[in-house]
Amino acid sequence: MSVDVEPERCRVEDLQIAGMTCASCAARIERRLNKMDGVEASVNFALESARVTVPEHIGHDEVVAQVEAAGYGVVEASPQPADSGEGGHEGHHVELDDADLRHRTLLSGALALPVLVLAMVPSTQFDHWQWISLALASPVVWWGGWPFHRAAWRNLRHGSASMDTLISVGSLAAWTWSLYALLFTMAGDAGMRMAFDLVPRRGGGTDEIYLETASVVVVLILAGRWFEARAKRRSGAALRALLELGAKDVAVVRDGREVRVPIDALAVGDRFVVRPGEKVATDGVVVEGASAIDTSLLTGEPVPVDVAEGDAVVGATVNTSGRLVVEATGVGADTALARIAALVSEAQSGKAAVQRLADRVSAVFVPVVIAVAVATLGFWLGAGASAEEAFTAAVAVLIIACPCALGLATPTALLVGTGRGAQLGILIKGPEVLESTQGIDAIVLDKTGTVTTGQMALVGTVAVAGTDEHELLARAGALEAASEHPIARAIARGAEGVVGELAPVDDFANHQGRGVVGEVAGVRVAAGRASLVAELVGAPDELPPTLADARDAAAAEGRTVIFAGWDGALRGALVVADEVKATSAAAVAGLRDLGLQPILLTGDNAAAAGAVARQVGIDPDDVIAEVLPEDKVEVVRRLQGEGRTVAMVGDGVNDAAALAVADLGLAMGTGTDAAIEASDLTLVRGDLQVAVDAVRLSRRTLATIRGNLFWAFAYNVAAIPLAAAGLLNPMIAGAAMAFSSVFVVSNSLRLRRFRPTTRPEEP
């Protein structure tokens, strides 16, 4: 007899991790957690967080204990804001924030500058100058470099090494040797002068000090970390931007009266009032009134949706005209807005942090360098050399390998590249973004607000025989100017642009969802659906052939048609549509030139999507229409499942989750904050052509970073054999390291000359 054993239930915990300094830290925590029975963990270095699926029999404290055993901390959420700084367990490592890094960098830089000048310019040296250098350099090495020393010690206790290890060992070795030289060799004499000797000689550095090397390494690496921290700071802002879209309070109907309460007090079954211009507080069903709802925040589509009693409405959408009474059907986590926010959160948490190129190489490079330095020391001692000569050679190995240029390779290129990008209307969020641009082969374009303007506009008029088109625009435009409906406003704007000032309207009436009627210059005019117009002006039900053809042509293009009539006849049709941006066709061509396949994705109908695709040059087979917001994520994932590396361009809340899950997300700066925060690149100008420049600039910046990393290693690695052979004293090693840093910075500055190909004019 077999017994079915019900699988143990699991819960998902989101942990905030403290103390991670590089991607290898995230990998170490992830490995530790995944060794627990039944636990699945994903650690995100960029978000400093971990998402852990835990069986019910494993307690929260056991998970925290494993993170702490790996040498890191979990920042516990504090119930009181005032206590936020007290949260967590004693002994947790607290990661430096922007302010702390800035303080350490600036103060350390101020102290290290005179040390550098005194060491490298012999004419500035005076009696006892070396002791002044020691006093200035020591706080830099120990206080400024403390984050590196702490991380190196943590790595040592867990049998691993990172760039922090090499920075710590290199700076401390140079400082320790300098202290030894000052106390026990002629380097401490009052009249000691240290010349810059370009000709290395074995043991030539035994009476020299290397305080400038020790301090400058710390300052430059601190500066790089500061910049990287600033780039990483806003990683989790997409979720906050989404949640802030909702209404903050709501007018609830209780005992026949309206009572305004905070949104948190709203419960399922409550009835609340939504006036024109207000946001719908939560998901619900209309029980009284009729209106047009602007759903563009969630769907991205510009055409408002007419609703009446019995129709469902979604929280965070906007009521454009009539007064509504809505009965709440979902609150809190059960709303459409919350579900989209959850999609963004899941997508960001699941996106693996791209390991820094330097960190990947350092996993092998750091242990090898330390081993070479120890071997050098042992070899020379075994060969009968003096302790000073052996230690000098070992220190030279550490210093020539010290990753000053390596630490600058990414931040300097990123700084210059992002600065140039900002001038061109391109905001790049971090080095992970640059790697993403290299392999993309498909780019998904949201239609509304990205390829098109996102605003309804009058794109055509058709007048029947015997009716002047100017008269049609004047009368229909004047009538629609009295309405609050977005389509009516588009017609009024278009008419005003042709005929000038519009006439006033008398006896205006709005037939919700069907059309409007009123008197314009003494003539009763109606506009809206053909059936309503015919009824109001006493016209035949059958459309004249001219207007029937206009209706069919507009339907084939996915456009909206408004009919107008007066004096017992239908007089014409006005065609309204979301216009394609003037630069979109050129942008699509530019994306193709970069090797990308443009794919049009929209929640609009297939006819409208196909018409836009034809205008901008996208193949019909690459159009995906009538897609719900949550389905956009699935479209991106399906393309990724087919082996494609996918970029996504969008501007609405409905695009936020897809932007986050795509390999590269590009948000229009004219769009919503949620889309911008979920993206990797922001196109400030809202011009699709900027996307072409964004990809080009990102690829150029990544190539610069890779070139910097190559030369940073080339300078150091090529000189390690000389240092190990005792032919390179630490002073020359420090100079070589400084030269490699100058090269890296100069190479990065070349990005300032990047020129856009899609816009000849300079910003």
Coordinates of N, CA, C and O in Angstrom, one line a residue, residues 673-750:
D673 N 7.6 57.4 -14.8 CA 8.8 57.1 -13.9 C 9.0 55.6 -13.7 O 10.2 55.2 -13.6
A674 N 8.0 54.9 -13.7 CA 8.1 53.4 -13.5 C 8.9 52.8 -14.6 O 9.8 52.0 -14.4
A675 N 8.6 53.2 -15.8 CA 9.3 52.6 -17.0 C 10.7 53.1 -17.0 O 11.7 52.3 -17.2
I676 N 11.0 54.3 -16.6 CA 12.3 54.9 -16.6 C 13.2 54.1 -15.6 O 14.3 53.8 -15.8
E677 N 12.6 53.9 -14.4 CA 13.4 53.3 -13.3 C 13.6 51.8 -13.6 O 14.6 51.3 -13.1
A678 N 12.7 51.2 -14.3 CA 12.9 49.7 -14.6 C 13.9 49.5 -15.7 O 14.3 48.4 -15.9
S679 N 14.2 50.5 -16.5 CA 15.0 50.4 -17.7 C 16.5 50.4 -17.3 O 16.9 50.8 -16.2
D680 N 17.4 50.1 -18.3 CA 18.8 50.2 -18.2 C 19.3 51.5 -18.8 O 20.3 52.0 -18.4
L681 N 18.7 51.9 -19.9 CA 19.0 53.1 -20.6 C 17.7 54.0 -20.6 O 16.7 53.5 -20.9
T682 N 17.9 55.3 -20.4 CA 16.8 56.2 -20.6 C 17.1 57.2 -21.7 O 18.2 57.8 -21.7
L683 N 16.2 57.4 -22.6 CA 16.3 58.3 -23.8 C 15.6 59.5 -23.4 O 14.4 59.6 -23.6
V684 N 16.3 60.5 -22.9 CA 15.7 61.7 -22.4 C 14.8 62.5 -23.4 O 13.7 63.0 -23.0
R685 N 15.2 62.5 -24.6 CA 14.5 63.3 -25.6 C 13.2 62.7 -26.1 O 12.4 63.3 -26.7
G686 N 12.9 61.4 -25.7 CA 11.7 60.7 -26.2 C 11.7 60.5 -27.7 O 10.7 60.3 -28.3
D687 N 12.9 60.5 -28.3 CA 13.1 60.3 -29.8 C 13.7 58.9 -30.0 O 14.8 58.6 -29.5
L688 N 13.0 58.1 -30.8 CA 13.5 56.7 -31.1 C 14.9 56.7 -31.7 O 15.6 55.8 -31.6
Q689 N 15.2 57.8 -32.5 CA 16.5 57.9 -33.1 C 17.6 57.8 -32.0 O 18.7 57.4 -32.3
V690 N 17.4 58.3 -30.8 CA 18.4 58.4 -29.8 C 18.7 56.9 -29.4 O 19.8 56.7 -28.9
A691 N 17.8 56.0 -29.6 CA 18.1 54.6 -29.2 C 19.3 54.1 -30.1 O 20.1 53.3 -29.6
V692 N 19.4 54.5 -31.3 CA 20.5 54.1 -32.2 C 21.8 54.6 -31.6 O 22.8 53.8 -31.5
D693 N 21.8 55.9 -31.2 CA 23.0 56.4 -30.6 C 23.3 55.8 -29.3 O 24.5 55.6 -28.9
A694 N 22.3 55.4 -28.5 CA 22.5 54.8 -27.2 C 23.2 53.4 -27.4 O 24.1 53.1 -26.6
V695 N 22.8 52.6 -28.3 CA 23.4 51.3 -28.5 C 24.9 51.5 -29.0 O 25.8 50.9 -28.5
R696 N 25.1 52.5 -29.9 CA 26.4 52.7 -30.4 C 27.3 53.2 -29.3 O 28.5 52.8 -29.2
L697 N 26.9 54.2 -28.5 CA 27.7 54.7 -27.4 C 28.0 53.7 -26.4 O 29.1 53.6 -25.9
S698 N 27.0 52.9 -26.1 CA 27.2 51.8 -25.1 C 28.2 50.8 -25.6 O 29.1 50.4 -24.8
R699 N 28.1 50.4 -26.8 CA 29.1 49.5 -27.4 C 30.5 50.1 -27.4 O 31.5 49.4 -27.1
R700 N 30.6 51.4 -27.7 CA 31.9 52.0 -27.8 C 32.5 52.1 -26.4 O 33.7 51.9 -26.2
T701 N 31.6 52.4 -25.4 CA 32.1 52.5 -24.0 C 32.6 51.2 -23.5 O 33.6 51.1 -22.8
L702 N 31.8 50.1 -23.8 CA 32.3 48.8 -23.4 C 33.6 48.4 -24.1 O 34.5 47.8 -23.4
A703 N 33.8 48.7 -25.3 CA 35.0 48.4 -26.0 C 36.2 49.2 -25.3 O 37.3 48.7 -25.2
T704 N 35.9 50.4 -24.9 CA 36.9 51.2 -24.2 C 37.3 50.5 -22.8 O 38.5 50.5 -22.5
I705 N 36.3 50.1 -22.1 CA 36.5 49.4 -20.8 C 37.4 48.2 -21.1 O 38.3 47.9 -20.3
R706 N 37.0 47.4 -22.1 CA 37.8 46.2 -22.3 C 39.3 46.5 -22.7 O 40.2 45.8 -22.3
G707 N 39.4 47.6 -23.5 CA 40.8 48.0 -23.9 C 41.5 48.5 -22.6 O 42.7 48.1 -22.5
N708 N 40.8 49.2 -21.8 CA 41.5 49.6 -20.5 C 41.9 48.4 -19.7 O 43.0 48.4 -19.1
L709 N 41.1 47.4 -19.5 CA 41.4 46.3 -18.7 C 42.6 45.5 -19.3 O 43.5 45.1 -18.6
F710 N 42.6 45.4 -20.7 CA 43.7 44.7 -21.3 C 45.1 45.4 -21.0 O 46.0 44.8 -20.6
W711 N 45.1 46.7 -21.2 CA 46.3 47.5 -21.0 C 46.7 47.5 -19.5 O 47.9 47.5 -19.2
A712 N 45.7 47.6 -18.6 CA 46.0 47.6 -17.2 C 46.7 46.4 -16.8 O 47.7 46.4 -16.1
F713 N 46.2 45.2 -17.3 CA 46.9 44.0 -17.0 C 48.2 43.9 -17.7 O 49.2 43.3 -17.2
A714 N 48.2 44.3 -19.0 CA 49.5 44.2 -19.8 C 50.6 44.9 -19.1 O 51.7 44.4 -19.0
Y715 N 50.4 46.2 -18.7 CA 51.5 46.9 -18.0 C 52.0 46.1 -16.8 O 53.2 46.0 -16.5
N716 N 51.0 45.6 -16.0 CA 51.4 45.0 -14.7 C 52.0 43.6 -14.9 O 53.1 43.3 -14.4
V717 N 51.3 42.8 -15.7 CA 51.8 41.4 -15.9 C 53.2 41.4 -16.6 O 54.0 40.6 -16.2
A718 N 53.4 42.3 -17.6 CA 54.7 42.3 -18.3 C 55.8 42.6 -17.3 O 57.0 42.2 -17.5
A719 N 55.6 43.4 -16.3 CA 56.6 43.8 -15.4 C 56.8 42.9 -14.2 O 57.8 43.0 -13.5
I720 N 55.9 42.0 -14.0 CA 56.0 41.1 -12.8 C 57.3 40.2 -12.9 O 58.0 40.1 -11.9
P721 N 57.6 39.7 -14.0 CA 58.9 38.9 -14.1 C 60.1 39.8 -13.7 O 61.0 39.3 -13.0
L722 N 60.1 41.0 -14.2 CA 61.2 41.9 -13.8 C 61.3 42.2 -12.3 O 62.4 42.1 -11.7
A723 N 60.1 42.4 -11.7 CA 60.1 42.6 -10.3 C 60.5 41.4 -9.5 O 61.3 41.4 -8.5
A724 N 60.1 40.2 -9.9 CA 60.4 38.9 -9.3 C 61.9 38.7 -9.4 O 62.5 38.1 -8.5
A725 N 62.5 39.1 -10.5 CA 63.9 38.9 -10.7 C 64.8 39.9 -9.9 O 66.0 39.8 -10.0
G726 N 64.1 40.8 -9.2 CA 64.9 41.8 -8.5 C 65.4 42.9 -9.3 O 66.3 43.6 -8.9
L727 N 64.9 43.1 -10.5 CA 65.4 44.1 -11.4 C 64.5 45.3 -11.5 O 64.7 46.2 -12.3
L728 N 63.5 45.3 -10.6 CA 62.6 46.5 -10.6 C 62.3 46.9 -9.2 O 61.6 46.2 -8.5
N729 N 62.9 48.0 -8.8 CA 62.6 48.4 -7.5 C 61.2 49.0 -7.3 O 60.6 49.4 -8.3
P730 N 60.6 49.0 -6.1 CA 59.2 49.4 -6.0 C 58.9 50.8 -6.5 O 57.8 51.1 -6.8
M731 N 59.9 51.7 -6.5 CA 59.7 53.0 -7.0 C 59.3 53.0 -8.4 O 58.4 53.7 -8.9
I732 N 60.1 52.2 -9.2 CA 59.8 52.1 -10.6 C 58.5 51.4 -10.8 O 57.7 51.7 -11.7
A733 N 58.2 50.4 -10.0 CA 57.0 49.7 -10.0 C 55.8 50.7 -9.8 O 54.8 50.6 -10.5
G734 N 56.0 51.6 -8.8 CA 54.9 52.6 -8.6 C 54.8 53.5 -9.8 O 53.7 53.9 -10.1
A735 N 55.9 53.9 -10.4 CA 55.8 54.8 -11.6 C 55.1 54.1 -12.8 O 54.3 54.7 -13.5
A736 N 55.4 52.8 -13.0 CA 54.8 52.0 -14.0 C 53.3 51.9 -13.8 O 52.5 52.0 -14.7
M737 N 52.9 51.7 -12.5 CA 51.5 51.6 -12.2 C 50.8 53.0 -12.4 O 49.7 53.0 -13.0
A738 N 51.5 54.1 -12.1 CA 50.9 55.4 -12.3 C 50.8 55.6 -13.8 O 49.7 56.2 -14.2
F739 N 51.8 55.2 -14.6 CA 51.7 55.4 -16.0 C 50.5 54.6 -16.6 O 49.8 55.1 -17.5
S740 N 50.3 53.4 -16.1 CA 49.2 52.6 -16.6 C 47.8 53.3 -16.3 O 46.9 53.3 -17.1
S741 N 47.8 54.0 -15.2 CA 46.6 54.7 -14.8 C 46.4 55.9 -15.7 O 45.2 56.2 -16.1
V742 N 47.4 56.6 -16.0 CA 47.3 57.8 -16.9 C 46.8 57.3 -18.3 O 46.0 57.9 -18.9
F743 N 47.4 56.2 -18.7 CA 46.9 55.6 -20.0 C 45.4 55.3 -20.0 O 44.7 55.6 -21.0
V744 N 45.0 54.7 -19.0 CA 43.6 54.3 -18.9 C 42.7 55.5 -18.9 O 41.7 55.5 -19.6
V745 N 43.1 56.5 -18.1 CA 42.2 57.7 -18.1 C 42.2 58.4 -19.4 O 41.2 58.9 -19.9
S746 N 43.4 58.5 -20.1 CA 43.4 59.2 -21.4 C 42.6 58.4 -22.4 O 41.9 59.0 -23.3
N747 N 42.7 57.1 -22.4 CA 41.9 56.3 -23.3 C 40.4 56.5 -23.1 O 39.6 56.6 -24.0
S748 N 40.0 56.6 -21.8 CA 38.6 56.8 -21.5 C 38.1 58.2 -22.0 O 37.0 58.4 -22.5
L749 N 39.0 59.2 -22.0 CA 38.6 60.6 -22.4 C 38.3 60.7 -23.9 O 37.7 61.6 -24.3
R750 N 38.8 59.7 -24.6 CA 38.5 59.7 -26.1 C 37.0 59.6 -26.3 O 36.5 60.0 -27.4

